[in-house]
Short mmCIF file of C-alpha atoms in Angstrom, two decimals:
data_model
loop_
_atom_site.label_atom_id
_atom_site.label_comp_id
_atom_site.label_asym_id
_atom_site.label_seq_id
_atom_site.Cartn_x
_atom_site.Cartn_y
_atom_site.Cartn_z
CA MET A 1 -22.49 12.83 -57.35
CA ILE A 2 -24.95 9.58 -55.86
CA ASN A 3 -26.88 8.30 -59.44
CA PRO A 4 -30.49 8.37 -57.59
CA ALA A 5 -31.27 5.12 -58.74
CA HIS A 6 -28.91 3.58 -57.06
CA ALA A 7 -29.62 5.51 -54.15
CA HIS A 8 -31.71 3.56 -51.89
CA LEU A 9 -28.81 0.21 -51.71
CA THR A 10 -27.29 -0.36 -48.94
CA PRO A 11 -23.84 -0.97 -48.49
CA SER A 12 -24.07 -4.56 -47.94
CA GLN A 13 -26.05 -4.52 -51.07
CA SER A 14 -23.31 -2.43 -52.78
CA ALA A 15 -20.46 -5.27 -51.49
CA ASP A 16 -22.96 -8.10 -52.76
CA LEU A 17 -22.86 -5.93 -56.68
CA LEU A 18 -19.13 -5.94 -56.49
CA VAL A 19 -18.74 -9.97 -54.66
CA GLN A 20 -20.85 -9.88 -58.17
CA ALA A 21 -18.83 -8.96 -60.51
CA LEU A 22 -15.13 -10.00 -59.58
CA PRO A 23 -14.86 -14.11 -60.72
CA HIS A 24 -16.41 -11.99 -63.57
CA MET A 25 -13.63 -8.82 -63.60
CA GLN A 26 -10.75 -12.00 -63.46
CA ARG A 27 -12.18 -13.82 -66.88
CA TYR A 28 -11.98 -10.86 -68.61
CA ASP A 29 -8.69 -9.45 -66.92
CA GLN A 30 -5.68 -7.82 -69.64
CA GLU A 31 -8.56 -9.62 -71.94
CA ILE A 32 -8.66 -8.06 -75.37
CA ILE A 33 -12.96 -6.56 -75.74
CA VAL A 34 -14.45 -4.87 -78.75
CA ILE A 35 -17.37 -2.88 -79.03
CA LYS A 36 -19.44 -2.28 -81.97
CA TYR A 37 -20.99 1.17 -80.93
CA GLY A 38 -23.84 1.94 -83.23
CA GLY A 39 -25.00 5.83 -84.94
CA ASN A 40 -27.82 4.29 -83.89
CA ALA A 41 -27.20 2.78 -80.30
CA MET A 42 -25.68 6.01 -79.76
CA GLY A 43 -28.14 7.70 -78.67
CA ASP A 44 -28.30 10.94 -76.85
CA ALA A 45 -25.67 12.22 -73.83
CA ALA A 46 -26.87 10.33 -71.61
CA THR A 47 -26.95 6.95 -73.58
CA ALA A 48 -22.95 8.08 -74.48
CA GLU A 49 -22.04 9.07 -71.34
CA ASP A 50 -22.83 5.91 -70.25
CA PHE A 51 -21.53 4.01 -72.93
CA ALA A 52 -18.11 5.90 -71.65
CA GLU A 53 -18.05 5.56 -68.18
CA ASP A 54 -18.56 1.50 -68.99
CA VAL A 55 -15.64 2.12 -71.22
CA VAL A 56 -13.14 3.18 -68.68
CA LEU A 57 -14.54 0.97 -65.80
CA LEU A 58 -13.86 -2.15 -68.41
CA GLU A 59 -10.06 0.04 -69.26
CA GLN A 60 -9.88 0.18 -65.44
CA SER A 61 -10.67 -3.26 -64.00
CA GLY A 62 -7.69 -4.78 -66.91
CA LEU A 63 -9.79 -5.76 -69.49
CA LYS A 64 -8.26 -4.64 -72.59
CA PRO A 65 -11.12 -2.43 -74.42
CA VAL A 66 -11.08 -1.52 -78.73
CA VAL A 67 -14.40 0.77 -79.52
CA CYS A 68 -15.06 0.53 -83.38
CA HIS A 69 -17.99 2.87 -84.05
CA GLY A 70 -21.08 3.30 -86.96
CA GLY A 71 -22.23 6.49 -87.68
CA GLY A 72 -25.22 5.94 -90.68
CA PRO A 73 -28.13 8.76 -89.13
CA GLN A 74 -25.05 11.35 -88.28
CA ILE A 75 -24.31 10.52 -92.42
CA ALA A 76 -27.56 10.55 -93.50
CA ARG A 77 -28.06 13.99 -90.92
CA MET A 78 -25.26 15.94 -93.31
CA LEU A 79 -26.20 14.67 -96.40
CA THR A 80 -29.06 16.20 -96.13
CA LYS A 81 -27.36 19.26 -94.62
CA LEU A 82 -25.38 19.49 -97.34
CA GLY A 83 -28.06 18.91 -99.95
CA ILE A 84 -25.27 16.17 -101.72
CA GLN A 85 -29.07 13.26 -102.68
CA SER A 86 -27.91 8.91 -101.46
CA GLU A 87 -29.40 6.95 -104.05
CA PHE A 88 -29.76 2.96 -102.53
CA LYS A 89 -29.67 -0.30 -104.46
CA GLN A 90 -31.63 -2.98 -102.54
CA GLY A 91 -31.10 -1.50 -99.96
CA LEU A 92 -27.58 -0.15 -99.99
CA ARG A 93 -26.42 2.99 -100.02
CA VAL A 94 -24.05 3.62 -102.94
CA THR A 95 -21.93 5.69 -102.04
CA ASP A 96 -19.93 8.40 -105.04
CA ALA A 97 -17.33 10.58 -104.67
CA ALA A 98 -19.50 13.08 -102.45
CA THR A 99 -20.31 10.67 -100.23
CA VAL A 100 -17.41 9.20 -99.54
CA ASP A 101 -15.99 12.53 -98.66
CA VAL A 102 -19.31 13.20 -95.78
CA VAL A 103 -18.39 9.82 -94.65
CA GLU A 104 -14.91 10.33 -94.13
CA MET A 105 -15.56 14.10 -92.36
CA VAL A 106 -18.96 12.83 -90.45
CA LEU A 107 -17.09 9.52 -89.43
CA ALA A 108 -12.74 10.13 -89.12
CA GLY A 109 -13.83 13.73 -87.41
CA SER A 110 -16.23 14.61 -86.01
CA VAL A 111 -18.28 10.96 -84.78
CA ASN A 112 -14.92 10.16 -83.95
CA LYS A 113 -13.41 12.24 -82.03
CA GLU A 114 -16.96 13.01 -80.51
CA ILE A 115 -17.02 9.14 -78.64
CA VAL A 116 -12.84 9.83 -77.68
CA GLY A 117 -13.79 13.51 -75.83
CA TYR A 118 -17.10 10.90 -73.39
CA ILE A 119 -14.56 8.63 -72.50
CA SER A 120 -11.72 11.50 -71.83
CA ARG A 121 -14.83 13.28 -69.66
CA GLU A 122 -15.00 10.23 -67.99
CA GLY A 123 -11.52 9.03 -67.14
CA GLY A 124 -10.30 7.44 -69.94
CA LYS A 125 -6.82 8.00 -72.07
CA ALA A 126 -8.79 7.07 -75.40
CA ILE A 127 -7.25 7.83 -78.60
CA GLY A 128 -9.05 8.15 -81.93
CA LEU A 129 -8.41 6.35 -85.31
CA CYS A 130 -9.35 5.01 -88.75
CA GLY A 131 -9.18 2.31 -90.39
CA LYS A 132 -6.06 4.26 -93.04
CA ASP A 133 -3.62 4.66 -89.37
CA GLY A 134 -1.13 2.48 -89.84
CA ASN A 135 -2.50 0.58 -92.81
CA MET A 136 -4.77 -0.69 -89.84
CA VAL A 137 -7.57 -1.98 -92.25
CA THR A 138 -6.37 -2.90 -96.22
CA ALA A 139 -10.03 -2.76 -98.81
CA ARG A 140 -11.26 -4.07 -101.29
CA LYS A 141 -14.75 -3.36 -102.81
CA VAL A 142 -17.68 -4.62 -102.36
CA THR A 143 -19.42 -5.87 -105.44
CA ARG A 144 -22.67 -7.05 -105.20
CA THR A 145 -24.84 -9.12 -107.20
CA ILE A 146 -28.46 -9.04 -107.92
CA VAL A 147 -30.78 -11.79 -109.72
CA ASP A 148 -32.90 -10.17 -112.25
CA PRO A 149 -36.84 -10.71 -111.16
CA ASP A 150 -38.62 -11.00 -115.13
CA SER A 151 -35.09 -12.26 -116.68
CA LYS A 152 -33.63 -13.56 -114.23
CA ILE A 153 -30.25 -13.26 -115.46
CA GLU A 154 -27.90 -12.16 -113.05
CA GLU A 155 -26.14 -8.53 -112.29
CA VAL A 156 -22.89 -6.48 -111.05
CA LEU A 157 -24.82 -4.41 -108.51
CA ASP A 158 -21.90 -1.30 -108.38
CA LEU A 159 -22.16 0.81 -104.98
CA GLY A 160 -19.64 2.81 -105.38
CA PHE A 161 -16.96 3.40 -103.17
CA VAL A 162 -17.57 0.82 -100.10
CA GLY A 163 -16.06 -1.23 -99.22
CA GLU A 164 -14.68 -4.39 -97.23
CA PRO A 165 -11.42 -5.35 -94.87
CA ASP A 166 -8.91 -7.05 -97.15
CA ARG A 167 -5.33 -7.51 -94.41
CA VAL A 168 -5.79 -6.42 -91.03
CA ASP A 169 -2.63 -4.24 -89.72
CA THR A 170 -2.69 -4.76 -85.84
CA SER A 171 0.69 -3.31 -84.95
CA VAL A 172 -0.66 0.11 -84.31
CA LEU A 173 -3.00 -1.56 -81.94
CA ASP A 174 -0.74 -3.69 -79.81
CA SER A 175 1.59 -0.54 -79.36
CA VAL A 176 -2.21 1.26 -78.29
CA LEU A 177 -3.79 -0.78 -76.36
CA LYS A 178 -0.09 -1.60 -74.52
CA ALA A 179 1.00 2.35 -74.15
CA GLU A 180 -3.43 1.50 -72.14
CA LEU A 181 -4.85 3.78 -73.96
CA ILE A 182 -8.42 2.85 -75.21
CA PRO A 183 -8.89 2.82 -79.13
CA VAL A 184 -11.32 4.48 -81.21
CA LEU A 185 -11.82 3.31 -84.47
CA ALA A 186 -13.26 4.39 -87.08
CA PRO A 187 -14.57 2.70 -90.12
CA VAL A 188 -12.74 4.10 -93.30
CA CYS A 189 -10.25 3.32 -94.92
CA ALA A 190 -8.28 2.58 -98.05
CA ALA A 191 -7.58 0.10 -100.98
CA ALA A 192 -4.43 -0.88 -101.51
CA ASP A 193 -4.04 1.87 -104.78
CA GLY A 194 -4.87 4.51 -101.73
CA GLN A 195 -8.60 4.89 -102.48
CA THR A 196 -10.98 5.14 -99.54
CA TYR A 197 -13.77 2.97 -98.72
CA ASN A 198 -16.25 3.56 -96.73
CA VAL A 199 -16.71 0.00 -94.72
CA ASN A 200 -19.50 -1.61 -92.81
CA ALA A 201 -18.80 -0.55 -89.31
CA ASP A 202 -20.11 -4.15 -88.26
CA THR A 203 -17.39 -6.18 -90.55
CA PHE A 204 -15.25 -3.19 -89.66
CA ALA A 205 -15.30 -4.82 -85.95
CA GLY A 206 -15.61 -7.96 -87.06
CA ALA A 207 -11.96 -7.72 -88.59
CA ILE A 208 -10.05 -6.40 -85.78
CA ALA A 209 -11.37 -8.59 -83.16
CA GLY A 210 -10.40 -11.71 -85.51
CA ALA A 211 -7.29 -10.05 -86.06
CA LEU A 212 -6.80 -9.39 -82.85
CA ASN A 213 -7.83 -12.72 -81.10
CA ALA A 214 -10.28 -10.91 -78.68
CA LYS A 215 -12.33 -12.94 -76.08
CA ARG A 216 -15.80 -10.61 -77.44
CA LEU A 217 -17.14 -8.59 -79.69
CA LEU A 218 -19.90 -7.37 -79.34
CA LEU A 219 -22.70 -5.48 -81.37
CA LEU A 220 -23.83 -2.99 -79.58
CA THR A 221 -27.41 -1.63 -81.58
CA ASP A 222 -31.01 -0.98 -81.17
CA VAL A 223 -32.65 -4.45 -80.91
CA PRO A 224 -32.59 -6.45 -77.32
CA GLY A 225 -30.66 -9.16 -79.11
CA VAL A 226 -31.98 -12.61 -82.16
CA LEU A 227 -35.64 -12.62 -81.64
CA THR A 228 -38.01 -15.74 -82.00
CA LYS A 229 -40.68 -15.25 -84.91
CA ASP A 230 -42.79 -14.12 -81.36
CA LYS A 231 -40.49 -11.18 -80.81
CA GLU A 232 -38.82 -13.21 -77.99
CA LEU A 233 -35.92 -12.83 -77.24
CA ILE A 234 -33.06 -15.75 -78.61
CA PRO A 235 -31.20 -15.94 -75.22
CA GLU A 236 -27.77 -18.27 -76.50
CA LEU A 237 -27.23 -19.38 -80.01
CA THR A 238 -25.14 -21.52 -82.21
CA VAL A 239 -23.44 -20.99 -85.50
CA GLU A 240 -25.29 -24.12 -86.02
CA GLU A 241 -28.60 -22.55 -84.59
CA CYS A 242 -27.93 -19.43 -86.19
CA ARG A 243 -28.08 -20.84 -90.26
CA ARG A 244 -30.68 -22.95 -89.04
CA LEU A 245 -32.98 -19.68 -88.53
CA ILE A 246 -32.02 -17.98 -91.18
CA ALA A 247 -32.99 -20.55 -93.49
CA ASP A 248 -36.18 -20.35 -91.80
CA GLY A 249 -37.24 -16.67 -92.07
CA THR A 250 -36.81 -16.30 -87.86
CA ILE A 251 -33.16 -13.58 -88.65
CA SER A 252 -33.95 -11.31 -91.54
CA GLY A 253 -33.37 -8.15 -92.91
CA GLY A 254 -30.98 -6.72 -91.63
CA MET A 255 -30.17 -9.24 -88.75
CA ILE A 256 -28.68 -11.83 -91.57
CA PRO A 257 -25.65 -8.94 -91.82
CA LYS A 258 -24.39 -9.07 -87.81
CA ILE A 259 -25.19 -12.72 -87.52
CA GLU A 260 -22.14 -12.84 -90.13
CA THR A 261 -19.93 -10.33 -89.19
CA CYS A 262 -20.68 -12.82 -86.00
CA ILE A 263 -20.17 -15.81 -87.90
CA TYR A 264 -16.41 -15.10 -89.03
CA ALA A 265 -15.37 -13.86 -86.26
CA LEU A 266 -15.73 -16.98 -84.76
CA GLU A 267 -13.95 -18.85 -87.13
CA LYS A 268 -11.37 -16.51 -87.06
CA GLY A 269 -11.09 -17.30 -83.69
CA VAL A 270 -12.64 -15.12 -80.91
CA GLU A 271 -14.89 -16.70 -78.20
CA ALA A 272 -18.47 -15.90 -78.31
CA VAL A 273 -19.58 -12.32 -79.77
CA VAL A 274 -23.08 -10.34 -77.95
CA ILE A 275 -25.85 -8.74 -80.12
CA LEU A 276 -27.13 -6.38 -77.13
CA ASP A 277 -29.32 -2.93 -77.13
CA GLY A 278 -26.94 -0.31 -76.55
CA LYS A 279 -29.21 1.81 -75.05
CA VAL A 280 -30.03 -0.22 -72.28
CA PRO A 281 -28.25 2.55 -69.72
CA HIS A 282 -24.55 0.06 -68.88
CA ALA A 283 -25.91 -2.57 -71.44
CA VAL A 284 -22.02 -3.15 -71.48
CA LEU A 285 -21.04 -4.15 -67.91
CA ILE A 286 -24.13 -6.17 -67.39
CA GLU A 287 -23.36 -7.76 -69.82
CA LEU A 288 -19.72 -8.71 -68.76
CA PHE A 289 -19.87 -8.04 -64.90
CA THR A 290 -22.72 -9.77 -63.98
CA ASP A 291 -24.70 -13.42 -63.84
CA THR A 292 -27.61 -12.55 -65.95
CA GLY A 293 -26.12 -11.00 -69.26
CA SER A 294 -27.51 -8.72 -71.47
CA GLY A 295 -28.14 -9.38 -75.37
CA THR A 296 -27.61 -12.93 -77.78
CA ILE A 297 -24.20 -15.24 -77.05
CA ILE A 298 -23.26 -16.72 -80.09
CA ARG A 299 -20.24 -19.67 -79.58
CA ARG A 300 -19.01 -21.44 -81.91
#
Protein backbone atom coordinates (compact mmCIF):
# COMPACT_ATOMS: atom_id res chain seq x y z
CA MET A 1 0.00 0.00 0.00
CA ILE A 2 1.31 3.47 -0.90
CA ASN A 3 1.55 5.89 2.00
CA PRO A 4 -0.58 8.93 1.02
CA ALA A 5 2.08 11.22 2.48
CA HIS A 6 4.57 9.91 -0.10
CA ALA A 7 2.20 9.61 -3.05
CA HIS A 8 3.30 13.01 -4.46
CA LEU A 9 6.97 11.99 -4.72
CA THR A 10 8.31 11.34 -8.20
CA PRO A 11 10.49 8.27 -8.80
CA SER A 12 13.51 10.60 -8.98
CA GLN A 13 12.67 12.18 -5.60
CA SER A 14 12.23 8.75 -4.06
CA ALA A 15 15.62 7.73 -5.42
CA ASP A 16 17.19 10.90 -3.98
CA LEU A 17 15.86 9.97 -0.53
CA LEU A 18 17.42 6.52 -0.79
CA VAL A 19 20.77 7.96 -1.93
CA GLN A 20 20.73 10.37 1.03
CA ALA A 21 20.24 7.40 3.36
CA LEU A 22 23.13 5.37 1.89
CA PRO A 23 26.09 6.92 3.80
CA HIS A 24 24.13 6.67 7.04
CA MET A 25 23.40 3.00 6.39
CA GLN A 26 27.08 2.40 5.73
CA ARG A 27 28.04 4.19 8.97
CA TYR A 28 25.80 1.93 11.05
CA ASP A 29 26.35 -1.34 9.15
CA GLN A 30 26.52 -4.23 11.65
CA GLU A 31 26.42 -1.76 14.55
CA ILE A 32 24.19 -2.25 17.60
CA ILE A 33 21.48 0.39 18.10
CA VAL A 34 19.65 0.26 21.44
CA ILE A 35 16.22 1.92 21.37
CA LYS A 36 14.32 2.71 24.54
CA TYR A 37 10.63 2.71 23.62
CA GLY A 38 8.77 4.48 26.43
CA GLY A 39 5.26 3.88 27.63
CA ASN A 40 4.31 7.47 26.80
CA ALA A 41 5.89 7.20 23.34
CA MET A 42 3.98 4.05 22.43
CA GLY A 43 0.78 5.98 21.70
CA ASP A 44 -1.82 4.43 19.43
CA ALA A 45 -1.72 1.57 16.94
CA ALA A 46 -0.50 3.78 14.08
CA THR A 47 2.46 4.99 16.17
CA ALA A 48 3.30 1.42 17.16
CA GLU A 49 3.16 0.30 13.52
CA ASP A 50 5.48 3.13 12.46
CA PHE A 51 7.93 2.14 15.19
CA ALA A 52 7.80 -1.53 14.19
CA GLU A 53 8.42 -0.61 10.55
CA ASP A 54 11.46 1.43 11.59
CA VAL A 55 12.91 -1.42 13.65
CA VAL A 56 12.41 -3.97 10.86
CA LEU A 57 13.97 -1.63 8.29
CA LEU A 58 16.99 -1.12 10.54
CA GLU A 59 17.51 -4.87 10.81
CA GLN A 60 17.02 -5.38 7.06
CA SER A 61 19.55 -2.60 6.40
CA GLY A 62 22.32 -4.39 8.29
CA LEU A 63 21.94 -2.76 11.70
CA LYS A 64 21.37 -4.69 14.93
CA PRO A 65 18.45 -3.07 16.79
CA VAL A 66 17.78 -3.90 20.44
CA VAL A 67 14.48 -2.64 21.83
CA CYS A 68 14.12 -1.88 25.56
CA HIS A 69 10.65 -0.77 26.60
CA GLY A 70 8.81 0.75 29.50
CA GLY A 71 5.10 0.77 30.20
CA GLY A 72 4.26 3.16 33.02
CA PRO A 73 0.81 4.16 31.71
CA GLN A 74 -0.10 0.52 31.08
CA ILE A 75 0.97 -0.44 34.63
CA ALA A 76 -1.08 2.43 36.08
CA ARG A 77 -4.18 1.30 34.17
CA MET A 78 -3.82 -2.29 35.35
CA LEU A 79 -3.29 -1.24 38.99
CA THR A 80 -6.47 0.84 38.80
CA LYS A 81 -8.36 -2.04 37.20
CA LEU A 82 -7.28 -4.39 39.99
CA GLY A 83 -7.98 -1.83 42.70
CA ILE A 84 -4.39 -1.65 43.89
CA GLN A 85 -3.51 1.73 45.36
CA SER A 86 -0.19 3.30 44.36
CA GLU A 87 1.85 5.24 46.87
CA PHE A 88 4.36 7.83 45.75
CA LYS A 89 7.31 9.17 47.72
CA GLN A 90 9.15 12.19 46.34
CA GLY A 91 7.52 11.54 42.97
CA LEU A 92 8.64 7.89 42.81
CA ARG A 93 6.21 4.98 42.80
CA VAL A 94 6.63 2.66 45.79
CA THR A 95 6.60 -0.91 44.47
CA ASP A 96 5.23 -3.30 47.08
CA ALA A 97 4.76 -7.06 46.65
CA ALA A 98 1.36 -6.73 44.95
CA THR A 99 2.58 -3.98 42.64
CA VAL A 100 5.72 -5.79 41.52
CA ASP A 101 3.57 -8.78 40.49
CA VAL A 102 1.48 -6.45 38.31
CA VAL A 103 4.62 -4.80 36.91
CA GLU A 104 6.00 -8.17 35.84
CA MET A 105 2.66 -9.26 34.36
CA VAL A 106 2.29 -6.05 32.33
CA LEU A 107 5.89 -5.38 31.26
CA ALA A 108 7.24 -8.90 30.69
CA GLY A 109 3.80 -10.09 29.55
CA SER A 110 1.27 -8.01 27.67
CA VAL A 111 3.37 -4.99 26.67
CA ASN A 112 6.41 -7.06 25.67
CA LYS A 113 4.41 -9.46 23.52
CA GLU A 114 2.42 -6.63 21.95
CA ILE A 115 5.65 -5.03 20.70
CA VAL A 116 6.91 -8.42 19.47
CA GLY A 117 3.60 -8.84 17.64
CA TYR A 118 3.85 -5.49 15.88
CA ILE A 119 7.40 -6.24 14.71
CA SER A 120 6.35 -9.69 13.51
CA ARG A 121 3.44 -8.24 11.52
CA GLU A 122 5.89 -5.94 9.72
CA GLY A 123 7.99 -8.93 8.68
CA GLY A 124 10.61 -8.90 11.43
CA LYS A 125 11.68 -11.76 13.67
CA ALA A 126 11.55 -10.56 17.25
CA ILE A 127 11.94 -12.36 20.54
CA GLY A 128 10.58 -11.04 23.84
CA LEU A 129 12.80 -11.30 26.92
CA CYS A 130 13.22 -9.62 30.28
CA GLY A 131 16.18 -8.95 32.52
CA LYS A 132 15.62 -12.27 34.31
CA ASP A 133 16.19 -14.37 31.20
CA GLY A 134 19.64 -15.93 31.22
CA ASN A 135 20.49 -13.71 34.20
CA MET A 136 20.81 -10.94 31.63
CA VAL A 137 20.55 -8.11 34.16
CA THR A 138 21.07 -8.70 37.87
CA ALA A 139 19.49 -5.96 39.94
CA ARG A 140 20.10 -4.45 43.33
CA LYS A 141 17.65 -2.55 45.49
CA VAL A 142 17.52 1.18 44.86
CA THR A 143 18.30 3.33 47.86
CA ARG A 144 17.30 6.97 47.99
CA THR A 145 17.68 9.53 50.74
CA ILE A 146 15.70 12.70 51.43
CA VAL A 147 16.34 15.60 53.76
CA ASP A 148 13.46 16.51 56.07
CA PRO A 149 12.76 20.22 55.41
CA ASP A 150 12.09 20.91 59.09
CA SER A 151 14.66 18.89 60.97
CA LYS A 152 17.25 18.88 58.12
CA ILE A 153 17.87 15.23 59.00
CA GLU A 154 18.66 12.89 56.11
CA GLU A 155 16.29 9.92 55.95
CA VAL A 156 16.41 6.71 53.90
CA LEU A 157 13.53 6.45 51.42
CA ASP A 158 12.27 2.86 51.02
CA LEU A 159 10.76 2.38 47.56
CA GLY A 160 10.09 -1.33 48.01
CA PHE A 161 10.97 -3.56 45.08
CA VAL A 162 12.47 -0.85 42.87
CA GLY A 163 15.87 -1.87 41.56
CA GLU A 164 18.76 -0.70 39.43
CA PRO A 165 21.17 -2.69 37.24
CA ASP A 166 24.07 -4.23 39.12
CA ARG A 167 25.55 -6.59 36.52
CA VAL A 168 24.82 -7.28 32.84
CA ASP A 169 25.54 -10.61 31.17
CA THR A 170 25.29 -10.24 27.38
CA SER A 171 25.65 -13.93 26.48
CA VAL A 172 21.93 -14.38 25.69
CA LEU A 173 21.78 -11.13 23.71
CA ASP A 174 24.94 -12.06 21.81
CA SER A 175 23.30 -15.32 20.74
CA VAL A 176 20.04 -13.62 19.80
CA LEU A 177 21.77 -10.98 17.68
CA LYS A 178 23.98 -13.60 16.03
CA ALA A 179 20.80 -15.43 15.01
CA GLU A 180 19.59 -12.18 13.37
CA LEU A 181 16.65 -11.86 15.74
CA ILE A 182 15.43 -8.58 17.21
CA PRO A 183 15.46 -8.69 21.04
CA VAL A 184 12.61 -6.86 22.79
CA LEU A 185 13.53 -6.42 26.45
CA ALA A 186 11.36 -5.67 29.50
CA PRO A 187 13.08 -4.05 32.52
CA VAL A 188 11.98 -6.71 35.00
CA CYS A 189 15.05 -8.13 36.75
CA ALA A 190 16.01 -10.39 39.63
CA ALA A 191 18.53 -9.77 42.36
CA ALA A 192 21.20 -12.30 43.30
CA ASP A 193 18.79 -13.74 45.89
CA GLY A 194 16.04 -14.20 43.28
CA GLN A 195 13.85 -11.28 44.37
CA THR A 196 12.06 -9.57 41.47
CA TYR A 197 12.68 -5.83 40.96
CA ASN A 198 11.10 -3.17 38.80
CA VAL A 199 13.91 -1.25 37.06
CA ASN A 200 13.50 2.14 35.43
CA ALA A 201 13.37 1.55 31.67
CA ASP A 202 15.78 4.39 30.82
CA THR A 203 18.34 3.09 33.33
CA PHE A 204 17.84 -0.46 32.04
CA ALA A 205 18.38 0.63 28.42
CA GLY A 206 21.51 2.56 29.37
CA ALA A 207 22.98 -0.49 31.09
CA ILE A 208 22.18 -2.71 28.08
CA ALA A 209 23.66 -0.19 25.62
CA GLY A 210 26.82 0.16 27.69
CA ALA A 211 27.31 -3.60 28.06
CA LEU A 212 26.79 -4.16 24.31
CA ASN A 213 29.08 -1.23 23.40
CA ALA A 214 26.26 0.12 21.23
CA LYS A 215 26.89 2.69 18.52
CA ARG A 216 23.76 4.61 19.53
CA LEU A 217 21.26 4.70 22.36
CA LEU A 218 17.97 6.30 21.34
CA LEU A 219 15.63 7.36 24.13
CA LEU A 220 12.15 7.75 22.64
CA THR A 221 9.95 9.89 24.83
CA ASP A 222 7.02 12.33 24.50
CA VAL A 223 9.07 15.53 24.17
CA PRO A 224 11.16 16.76 21.18
CA GLY A 225 14.43 16.50 23.12
CA VAL A 226 16.29 18.73 25.57
CA LEU A 227 14.78 22.23 25.54
CA THR A 228 16.06 25.67 26.52
CA LYS A 229 14.22 27.70 29.14
CA ASP A 230 12.39 29.29 26.17
CA LYS A 231 11.23 25.80 25.09
CA GLU A 232 13.47 25.69 22.02
CA LEU A 233 15.15 22.44 21.01
CA ILE A 234 18.87 22.06 21.72
CA PRO A 235 20.17 19.89 18.84
CA GLU A 236 23.57 18.93 20.31
CA LEU A 237 25.11 18.73 23.78
CA THR A 238 28.26 17.46 25.45
CA VAL A 239 28.34 15.83 28.88
CA GLU A 240 29.92 18.96 30.33
CA GLU A 241 27.14 21.13 28.85
CA CYS A 242 24.49 18.77 30.23
CA ARG A 243 25.88 19.11 33.74
CA ARG A 244 25.94 22.89 33.41
CA LEU A 245 22.30 22.97 32.24
CA ILE A 246 21.26 20.80 35.20
CA ALA A 247 23.09 23.14 37.57
CA ASP A 248 21.38 26.27 36.20
CA GLY A 249 17.93 24.67 36.15
CA THR A 250 17.49 24.49 32.35
CA ILE A 251 17.34 20.69 32.60
CA SER A 252 14.93 19.84 35.39
CA GLY A 253 12.30 17.37 36.59
CA GLY A 254 12.00 14.07 34.73
CA MET A 255 14.63 15.07 32.18
CA ILE A 256 17.39 14.90 34.82
CA PRO A 257 17.32 11.08 35.23
CA LYS A 258 17.22 10.72 31.43
CA ILE A 259 20.35 12.86 31.12
CA GLU A 260 22.01 10.87 33.92
CA THR A 261 21.26 7.69 31.92
CA CYS A 262 22.82 9.31 28.84
CA ILE A 263 25.98 10.21 30.74
CA TYR A 264 26.22 6.70 32.22
CA ALA A 265 25.87 5.08 28.78
CA LEU A 266 28.51 7.38 27.27
CA GLU A 267 30.91 6.59 30.11
CA LYS A 268 30.37 2.89 29.40
CA GLY A 269 31.42 3.31 25.77
CA VAL A 270 28.29 4.20 23.80
CA GLU A 271 29.34 6.60 21.03
CA ALA A 272 26.32 8.93 21.28
CA VAL A 273 22.87 9.10 22.86
CA VAL A 274 19.82 10.78 21.34
CA ILE A 275 16.67 11.96 23.15
CA LEU A 276 13.82 12.31 20.66
CA ASP A 277 10.04 12.41 20.34
CA GLY A 278 8.75 8.88 19.78
CA LYS A 279 5.35 10.15 18.65
CA VAL A 280 6.83 11.70 15.49
CA PRO A 281 6.17 9.24 12.63
CA HIS A 282 9.34 7.27 11.82
CA ALA A 283 11.43 9.29 14.28
CA VAL A 284 14.05 6.51 14.43
CA LEU A 285 14.61 6.53 10.66
CA ILE A 286 14.74 10.34 10.56
CA GLU A 287 17.45 10.30 13.24
CA LEU A 288 19.60 7.52 11.82
CA PHE A 289 19.11 7.72 8.04
CA THR A 290 18.71 11.42 7.19
CA ASP A 291 21.00 14.45 7.23
CA THR A 292 18.61 16.44 9.43
CA GLY A 293 18.37 14.03 12.37
CA SER A 294 15.85 14.37 15.18
CA GLY A 295 15.91 15.38 18.82
CA THR A 296 18.99 16.15 20.93
CA ILE A 297 22.22 14.21 20.42
CA ILE A 298 24.60 13.98 23.36
CA ARG A 299 28.28 13.06 23.01
CA ARG A 300 31.22 12.88 25.37
